[in-house]
Coordinates of C-alpha atoms and ligand atoms in Angstrom, one line a residue:
M256 CA 12.5 -25.5 -25.6
E257 CA 9.9 -22.9 -24.6
S258 CA 6.8 -24.0 -22.6
Q259 CA 3.6 -22.4 -21.6
H260 CA 4.5 -23.1 -18.0
F261 CA 6.6 -21.0 -15.6
E262 CA 8.2 -23.9 -13.8
T263 CA 9.3 -25.7 -17.0
N264 CA 10.8 -22.6 -18.5
A265 CA 12.6 -21.8 -15.2
I266 CA 14.2 -25.3 -15.3
R267 CA 14.6 -26.1 -19.0
H268 CA 15.8 -22.8 -20.5
Q269 CA 19.6 -23.2 -20.5
N270 CA 22.7 -22.7 -22.6
P271 CA 23.2 -25.4 -25.3
R272 CA 25.2 -28.4 -24.2
T273 CA 29.0 -28.3 -25.0
D274 CA 31.1 -31.2 -26.3
F275 CA 31.5 -32.4 -22.7
R276 CA 27.7 -33.4 -22.7
E277 CA 27.2 -31.8 -19.2
H278 CA 23.7 -31.9 -17.8
S279 CA 24.1 -28.9 -15.5
V280 CA 25.4 -25.7 -17.3
P281 CA 29.1 -25.0 -16.6
L282 CA 30.5 -21.8 -15.2
Y283 CA 32.3 -19.6 -17.8
L284 CA 34.7 -17.8 -15.5
T285 CA 36.6 -16.0 -18.3
S286 CA 37.1 -12.2 -18.8
S287 CA 37.4 -12.4 -22.6
F288 CA 36.7 -14.7 -25.6
V289 CA 39.0 -15.6 -28.4
F290 CA 38.4 -14.5 -32.0
D291 CA 38.7 -17.1 -34.7
D292 CA 40.3 -14.6 -37.0
A293 CA 40.6 -10.9 -37.8
E294 CA 37.4 -10.8 -39.8
Q295 CA 35.3 -12.3 -36.9
A296 CA 36.8 -9.8 -34.5
R297 CA 35.8 -6.9 -36.8
A298 CA 32.3 -8.3 -37.3
L299 CA 31.8 -8.8 -33.5
F300 CA 32.9 -5.3 -32.7
A301 CA 30.7 -3.9 -35.5
D302 CA 27.7 -5.7 -34.0
E303 CA 27.2 -7.5 -37.3
V304 CA 27.2 -10.9 -35.7
P305 CA 26.1 -11.9 -32.2
G306 CA 28.8 -13.3 -29.8
N307 CA 30.8 -12.8 -26.7
I308 CA 33.8 -10.4 -26.8
Y309 CA 34.5 -9.4 -23.2
T310 CA 32.6 -10.2 -20.0
R311 CA 31.8 -6.6 -19.2
F312 CA 29.6 -6.7 -22.4
S313 CA 28.3 -10.3 -22.2
N314 CA 29.1 -13.8 -20.9
P315 CA 27.3 -17.1 -21.5
N316 CA 26.2 -17.4 -17.8
N317 CA 24.8 -13.8 -17.7
T318 CA 23.1 -14.4 -21.1
E319 CA 21.4 -17.6 -19.8
F320 CA 20.3 -15.9 -16.6
I321 CA 18.8 -12.9 -18.3
E322 CA 17.2 -14.8 -21.2
K323 CA 15.5 -17.0 -18.7
L324 CA 14.4 -14.0 -16.6
C325 CA 12.9 -12.4 -19.7
L326 CA 11.0 -15.5 -20.5
L327 CA 9.6 -15.6 -17.0
E328 CA 8.7 -11.9 -16.9
G329 CA 7.4 -11.7 -20.5
T330 CA 9.9 -9.0 -21.6
E331 CA 11.7 -8.7 -24.9
D332 CA 15.3 -8.1 -23.6
G333 CA 17.3 -7.5 -20.5
I334 CA 20.6 -6.7 -18.8
A335 CA 22.0 -8.4 -15.7
T336 CA 23.8 -6.1 -13.2
A337 CA 26.1 -6.4 -10.2
S338 CA 23.4 -5.3 -7.7
G339 CA 19.8 -4.3 -7.6
M340 CA 20.9 -0.7 -7.2
A341 CA 23.0 -0.9 -10.3
A342 CA 19.8 -2.0 -12.1
M343 CA 17.7 0.8 -10.6
Y344 CA 20.4 3.4 -11.4
S345 CA 21.1 2.1 -14.9
S346 CA 17.5 1.9 -15.8
M347 CA 17.0 5.5 -15.0
A348 CA 20.4 7.1 -15.9
A349 CA 20.4 5.4 -19.3
L350 CA 16.9 6.7 -20.3
L351 CA 16.9 10.2 -18.7
K352 CA 18.8 13.4 -19.4
A353 CA 19.2 16.8 -17.9
G354 CA 15.8 18.6 -17.8
D355 CA 13.8 15.4 -17.4
H356 CA 11.4 14.8 -14.5
V357 CA 10.5 11.5 -12.8
L358 CA 7.2 10.8 -11.0
A359 CA 7.9 8.3 -8.2
S360 CA 5.9 6.7 -5.5
R361 CA 7.0 7.9 -2.1
S362 CA 7.6 4.4 -0.8
V363 CA 10.6 3.4 -2.9
F364 CA 13.7 1.5 -1.6
G365 CA 16.0 3.8 0.5
S366 CA 18.9 3.9 -2.1
T367 CA 16.4 4.6 -4.9
H368 CA 15.3 7.5 -2.8
Q369 CA 18.9 8.7 -2.5
I370 CA 19.4 8.5 -6.3
L371 CA 16.3 10.6 -7.0
S372 CA 16.7 13.1 -4.3
M373 CA 20.5 13.5 -3.8
L374 CA 22.3 12.3 -7.0
F375 CA 20.0 13.1 -10.0
P376 CA 19.4 16.8 -9.1
R377 CA 23.2 17.2 -9.6
F378 CA 22.6 16.2 -13.3
G379 CA 19.5 18.3 -13.7
I380 CA 17.0 15.5 -13.3
T381 CA 14.1 16.3 -11.0
H382 CA 11.3 14.3 -9.4
T383 CA 8.0 14.5 -7.6
Y384 CA 7.0 11.9 -4.9
V385 CA 3.3 10.8 -5.0
D386 CA 1.4 8.9 -2.4
I387 CA 0.2 5.4 -3.1
A388 CA -2.9 6.1 -0.9
D389 CA -3.9 9.0 -3.3
P390 CA -3.6 7.7 -6.9
A391 CA -6.2 10.2 -8.1
S392 CA -3.6 13.0 -7.6
W393 CA -0.9 11.4 -9.6
E394 CA -2.0 12.7 -13.0
S395 CA -1.9 16.3 -11.7
H396 CA 1.8 15.9 -10.9
I397 CA 2.7 15.0 -14.5
Q398 CA 4.7 17.9 -16.0
P399 CA 5.5 18.6 -19.6
N400 CA 9.1 17.3 -19.0
T401 CA 8.0 14.2 -17.1
K402 CA 9.7 11.2 -18.8
M403 CA 9.3 8.3 -16.4
I404 CA 7.1 6.8 -13.7
F405 CA 9.0 4.7 -11.1
V406 CA 7.1 2.5 -8.6
E407 CA 7.4 -0.5 -6.4
T408 CA 4.4 -2.7 -5.6
P409 CA 3.9 -4.1 -3.0
S410 CA 5.6 -1.2 -1.3
N411 CA 8.3 -1.6 1.4
P412 CA 7.5 -1.9 4.3
A413 CA 3.9 -0.8 4.2
L414 CA 2.9 -3.5 1.6
D415 CA 0.5 -1.1 -0.2
I416 CA -0.5 -2.1 -3.7
I417 CA -0.4 0.1 -6.8
D418 CA -3.0 -0.8 -9.5
L419 CA -0.7 -1.8 -12.4
E420 CA -3.4 -1.9 -15.0
W421 CA -4.5 1.7 -14.2
L422 CA -0.9 2.9 -14.1
G423 CA 0.0 1.2 -17.4
K424 CA -2.9 3.2 -19.0
L425 CA -1.8 6.4 -17.3
A426 CA 1.8 6.0 -18.6
A427 CA 0.5 5.2 -22.1
K428 CA -1.8 8.2 -22.1
H429 CA 1.0 10.6 -21.3
N430 CA 3.7 8.7 -23.3
L431 CA 5.8 8.0 -20.2
I432 CA 8.2 5.2 -19.6
L433 CA 6.7 3.0 -16.8
N434 CA 9.5 1.5 -14.7
V435 CA 8.4 -1.1 -12.0
D436 CA 10.7 -2.5 -9.4
N437 CA 9.3 -6.0 -9.1
C438 CA 11.7 -7.3 -6.5
F439 CA 9.1 -8.0 -3.8
A440 CA 6.7 -9.9 -6.1
T441 CA 9.2 -11.7 -8.4
P442 CA 8.2 -12.8 -11.9
Y443 CA 6.3 -15.7 -10.4
L444 CA 3.8 -13.6 -8.6
Q445 CA 3.3 -10.6 -10.9
N446 CA 4.4 -9.6 -14.4
P447 CA 4.3 -5.7 -14.7
A448 CA 5.0 -5.9 -18.4
K449 CA 1.6 -7.6 -18.9
W450 CA 0.0 -4.4 -17.6
G451 CA 2.0 -2.0 -19.7
A452 CA 5.3 -1.5 -17.8
H453 CA 8.1 -0.7 -20.3
I454 CA 10.9 -1.5 -17.9
V455 CA 10.9 -4.1 -15.1
T456 CA 13.7 -3.8 -12.6
H457 CA 14.9 -6.4 -10.0
S458 CA 17.1 -6.8 -7.1
A459 CA 18.0 -10.5 -7.7
T460 CA 19.6 -10.5 -4.2
K461 CA 16.2 -11.1 -2.6
F462 CA 13.8 -13.9 -3.6
I463 CA 15.5 -14.7 -7.0
D464 CA 18.7 -15.9 -5.3
G465 CA 16.5 -16.7 -2.3
Q466 CA 19.4 -18.1 -0.2
G467 CA 21.2 -15.0 0.9
R468 CA 24.3 -15.6 -1.1
V469 CA 24.8 -13.1 -3.8
I470 CA 24.1 -9.4 -4.7
A471 CA 22.7 -8.9 -8.2
G472 CA 20.1 -7.1 -10.3
A473 CA 18.4 -7.0 -13.6
V474 CA 16.8 -4.4 -16.0
L475 CA 14.2 -6.0 -18.3
G476 CA 11.9 -4.5 -20.9
K477 CA 11.2 -3.3 -24.4
K478 CA 14.1 -4.0 -26.9
E479 CA 14.6 -0.4 -27.9
L480 CA 14.8 0.8 -24.3
I481 CA 17.1 -2.1 -23.3
N482 CA 19.4 -1.2 -26.2
E483 CA 19.9 2.2 -24.5
V484 CA 20.5 0.5 -21.1
R485 CA 23.0 -1.9 -22.8
F486 CA 25.0 1.0 -24.3
F487 CA 25.0 2.6 -20.8
T488 CA 26.1 -0.5 -18.9
R489 CA 28.6 -1.7 -21.5
H490 CA 30.5 1.6 -21.1
T491 CA 30.0 2.3 -17.4
G492 CA 30.6 -1.3 -16.3
P493 CA 28.1 -2.6 -13.6
A494 CA 28.4 -6.1 -15.1
L495 CA 27.2 -9.1 -13.1
S496 CA 30.0 -11.6 -12.2
P497 CA 29.5 -14.8 -14.2
F498 CA 29.8 -16.8 -11.0
N499 CA 26.8 -14.9 -9.5
A500 CA 24.9 -15.3 -12.8
W501 CA 25.5 -19.1 -12.7
V502 CA 24.2 -19.2 -9.1
L503 CA 21.1 -17.1 -10.0
S504 CA 20.2 -19.2 -13.1
K505 CA 20.2 -22.3 -10.8
S506 CA 18.1 -20.3 -8.2
L507 CA 15.5 -19.6 -10.8
E508 CA 15.0 -23.3 -11.3
T509 CA 13.4 -23.5 -7.8
L510 CA 11.8 -20.0 -7.7
A511 CA 8.2 -21.3 -8.1
V512 CA 8.4 -24.0 -5.4
R513 CA 10.2 -21.6 -3.0
M514 CA 7.7 -18.8 -3.6
D515 CA 4.8 -21.1 -3.0
R516 CA 6.2 -21.9 0.4
H517 CA 7.3 -18.4 1.2
C518 CA 3.7 -17.2 0.5
S519 CA 2.0 -20.0 2.3
N520 CA 4.2 -19.5 5.4
A521 CA 3.6 -15.7 5.2
L522 CA -0.2 -16.1 4.9
A523 CA -0.3 -18.6 7.8
L524 CA 1.7 -16.3 9.9
A525 CA -0.4 -13.3 9.0
E526 CA -3.6 -15.2 9.9
F527 CA -2.1 -16.3 13.2
L528 CA -0.9 -12.8 14.1
E529 CA -4.3 -11.3 13.4
T530 CA -5.6 -13.4 16.4
H531 CA -2.8 -12.5 18.7
P532 CA -3.7 -10.1 21.6
E533 CA -0.3 -8.3 21.6
V534 CA -0.8 -7.3 18.0
I535 CA -2.6 -4.1 17.0
K536 CA -2.7 -4.6 13.2
V537 CA -1.4 -7.0 10.6
K538 CA -0.9 -6.2 6.9
Y539 CA -0.6 -8.9 4.2
P540 CA -1.9 -8.4 0.6
F541 CA -3.9 -11.7 0.6
L542 CA -5.6 -11.1 4.0
P543 CA -9.2 -10.0 3.5
S544 CA -8.4 -7.1 6.0
H545 CA -5.9 -5.6 3.6
P546 CA -7.4 -2.4 2.2
Q547 CA -6.5 -3.4 -1.4
H548 CA -7.1 -7.1 -1.0
A549 CA -9.2 -7.4 -4.3
L550 CA -6.5 -5.5 -6.3
A551 CA -3.8 -7.7 -4.8
R552 CA -5.7 -10.8 -5.9
K553 CA -6.2 -9.4 -9.4
Q554 CA -2.6 -8.7 -10.2
M555 CA -0.6 -11.1 -7.9
R556 CA -0.7 -14.9 -8.1
L557 CA -0.1 -15.2 -4.3
G558 CA 0.4 -12.6 -1.5
G559 CA 4.2 -12.5 -1.3
G560 CA 6.7 -13.4 1.3
L561 CA 6.5 -10.3 3.5
V562 CA 4.1 -9.6 6.4
T563 CA 4.1 -6.6 8.7
F564 CA 2.5 -6.2 12.1
E565 CA 2.1 -3.5 14.7
I566 CA 3.2 -4.7 18.1
K567 CA 1.7 -3.1 21.2
G568 CA 4.1 -0.8 23.1
G569 CA 5.7 1.3 20.3
I570 CA 9.3 1.8 19.5
D571 CA 10.8 0.4 22.8
R572 CA 8.7 -2.8 22.6
G573 CA 9.7 -3.2 18.9
R574 CA 13.4 -3.2 19.9
K575 CA 12.9 -5.5 22.8
F576 CA 10.9 -7.9 20.6
L577 CA 13.8 -8.1 18.2
N578 CA 16.3 -8.7 21.0
A579 CA 14.1 -11.5 22.3
L580 CA 14.0 -13.5 19.1
K581 CA 16.0 -16.8 19.3
M582 CA 15.6 -18.3 15.8
L583 CA 14.5 -15.5 13.5
S584 CA 17.4 -13.6 12.0
H585 CA 17.8 -9.9 12.6
T586 CA 19.5 -8.8 9.4
A587 CA 19.2 -6.3 6.6
N588 CA 17.9 -8.7 3.9
L589 CA 14.7 -10.3 2.8
G590 CA 13.7 -13.2 0.6
D591 CA 15.9 -15.7 2.3
T592 CA 15.3 -19.3 3.2
R593 CA 15.7 -18.0 6.8
T594 CA 12.9 -16.0 8.3
I595 CA 14.0 -12.4 9.0
A596 CA 12.6 -9.8 11.3
T597 CA 13.3 -6.0 11.1
H598 CA 12.1 -3.0 13.0
P599 CA 12.1 -0.1 10.4
A600 CA 11.5 2.7 12.9
S601 CA 14.7 2.1 14.8
T602 CA 16.8 0.9 11.8
T603 CA 16.2 1.4 8.1
H604 CA 13.9 4.4 8.5
S605 CA 15.3 5.9 11.8
K606 CA 16.6 9.0 10.1
L607 CA 13.1 10.1 8.9
T608 CA 11.0 12.4 11.1
D609 CA 7.8 10.9 12.7
A610 CA 5.8 12.7 10.0
E611 CA 7.9 11.3 7.2
R612 CA 7.6 7.8 8.7
Q613 CA 3.8 8.2 9.0
A614 CA 3.6 9.2 5.3
V615 CA 5.1 5.9 4.3
G616 CA 3.1 3.8 6.8
I617 CA 5.8 3.2 9.3
T618 CA 4.4 3.2 12.8
P619 CA 6.7 3.0 15.9
G620 CA 5.8 -0.7 16.7
L621 CA 5.9 -1.9 13.1
I622 CA 7.7 -5.2 12.6
R623 CA 8.5 -6.5 9.1
I624 CA 8.8 -10.3 8.7
S625 CA 10.2 -11.9 5.6
A626 CA 8.8 -15.4 5.9
G627 CA 11.4 -18.0 5.2
L628 CA 11.1 -21.7 4.4
E629 CA 11.4 -23.2 7.9
N630 CA 8.5 -25.1 9.4
I631 CA 5.7 -22.6 10.1
D632 CA 5.3 -24.0 13.7
D633 CA 8.9 -23.0 14.6
I634 CA 8.4 -19.5 13.1
K635 CA 5.3 -18.9 15.1
A636 CA 6.8 -20.4 18.3
D637 CA 9.8 -18.0 18.1
I638 CA 7.5 -15.0 17.6
V639 CA 5.2 -16.0 20.5
Q640 CA 8.1 -16.5 22.9
A641 CA 9.6 -13.1 21.9
M642 CA 6.2 -11.4 22.4
K643 CA 6.1 -12.8 25.9
A644 CA 9.7 -12.0 26.7
S645 CA 9.3 -8.4 25.5
A646 CA 5.9 -7.8 27.1
V647 CA 5.8 -4.6 29.2
T648 CA 5.4 -5.8 32.9
S649 CA 3.2 -3.5 34.9
Ligands
PLP795 C1 17.1 -4.7 -1.9 C2 16.3 -3.9 -2.8 C3 16.9 -3.0 -3.8 C4 18.4 -2.9 -3.9 O1 19.0 -4.1 -4.3 P1 20.5 -4.5 -4.0 O2 20.6 -5.9 -4.6 O3 20.6 -4.5 -2.5 O4 21.4 -3.5 -4.6 C5 16.0 -2.3 -4.7 N1 14.7 -2.4 -4.6 C6 14.1 -3.1 -3.6 C7 12.6 -3.2 -3.6 C8 14.8 -3.9 -2.7 O5 14.2 -4.6 -1.8

C-alpha cells in the first residue's frame, strides 16, 4: 500500500509475503535465480518480462530497498550500489562521455573531488568548481559542453546551503542534468527531485543505515537516466550485497524517528554552544544566526544532524579537544546513533593549503559534530569537560 505519509511508506512498503507467511521480509542470500523453463530464461534475458536473473543485476532485497527509497525521495527509479562512492561514480560515469564538462560546487565529498579532478580528466571529462557563497557566478561558468551540475547541500563540513529551487531552474534553462548528493539531509529532510533534480545520489552508509554497520549507496532519478545507470552498473558490477540491502530496508523503517532525534539533539547542542565562552562561532542551518537560515527552513524539514563550531585556540586546541573527549567517538563516519566529533583541519582536509581550506570554510579550530541519539545532557557534558581539559593555561 502507498500512503501520503513518509513514516507509513518507510514501514509498510515491503516485498509481498511468501508462502511462509513471514511478517518481517526474509533475506534472499542467493547469487542466482532458477528459470522455470527455456522460454522464461529467454524472455528474462530479452527484458520482455520483469524478474530476477542474477544478483549483480537485481535481487528482491535490493529491489525492496530501492523501491522504498524512490517512494520516500519522490523519484521514478533507482539503483542500489555497494557504497556511496559507487553511487557518485556510476551516476556520473554512466551519463557522461569524453568531451563533457561538469559544473560542481567546490565543497563536495573528498572522494567525489578525486573522481572529478584526478580520474575523469583521464577519460576527457573536465570540470569547473564554483563557490556556494557566489551563486551569481555559476551561470557564467556553464560551457557549451557542460552536461551536468553536481552539488551537495548542506555542504560538508561548512554546512552552507544551496538554493535547490534556483538551481533546478538554472539546470532546466541550460538543459543540464542536475545531480544532488542528498546524503546529509536524507529523504526525510529534503527531496531535491521536487525542486528539479534529475538525479539524487546517496551514501546510505550515513543516516540511512544510521547505526554504523554497512557501506552502501543509491542512485535515484528519472527513469530514462536510471536506465543508463542500470546498464552501466549491470556490466561494471558495483552491486549492493543483499544482506546490506536487507539491513538498510529495515533501517528506513526508523529513519523518520531517528532523524527527528538527530535534529533535535543537534539544534539543542548548537543553541548551547552559541552561549559557550570558549566558542567563537557555531553553524547550524536552523539557527537564526546561519547566513542562509530562511533558505534552509524553506527547503529542509529540520536542520539536520550536523553542527560545526569554531573553538578558541586554533589547530592545536582542536586536536587537544578531540583527545580530551571521553564519550564522543573520534571516527571517520557521521549519521550514527553515537555522537561523533572530527577536526577537519588536522584530518580529512589536512592535505589542503590554508587558502584551500579557507575557500571551503574550514578554519583551524573548526570541530564537526554529528549529533547521535544519546541523551543530550550527556553529549553536552562530554563537550564541556573536553573544553575545560583542552583550555590553554596561561
Ligand atoms: C560518506 C559520503 C560519501 C561517500 O559514501 P561512502 O558510502 O563512504 O562510499 C559521499 N558523499 C557524502 C556527502 C558523504 O558524506
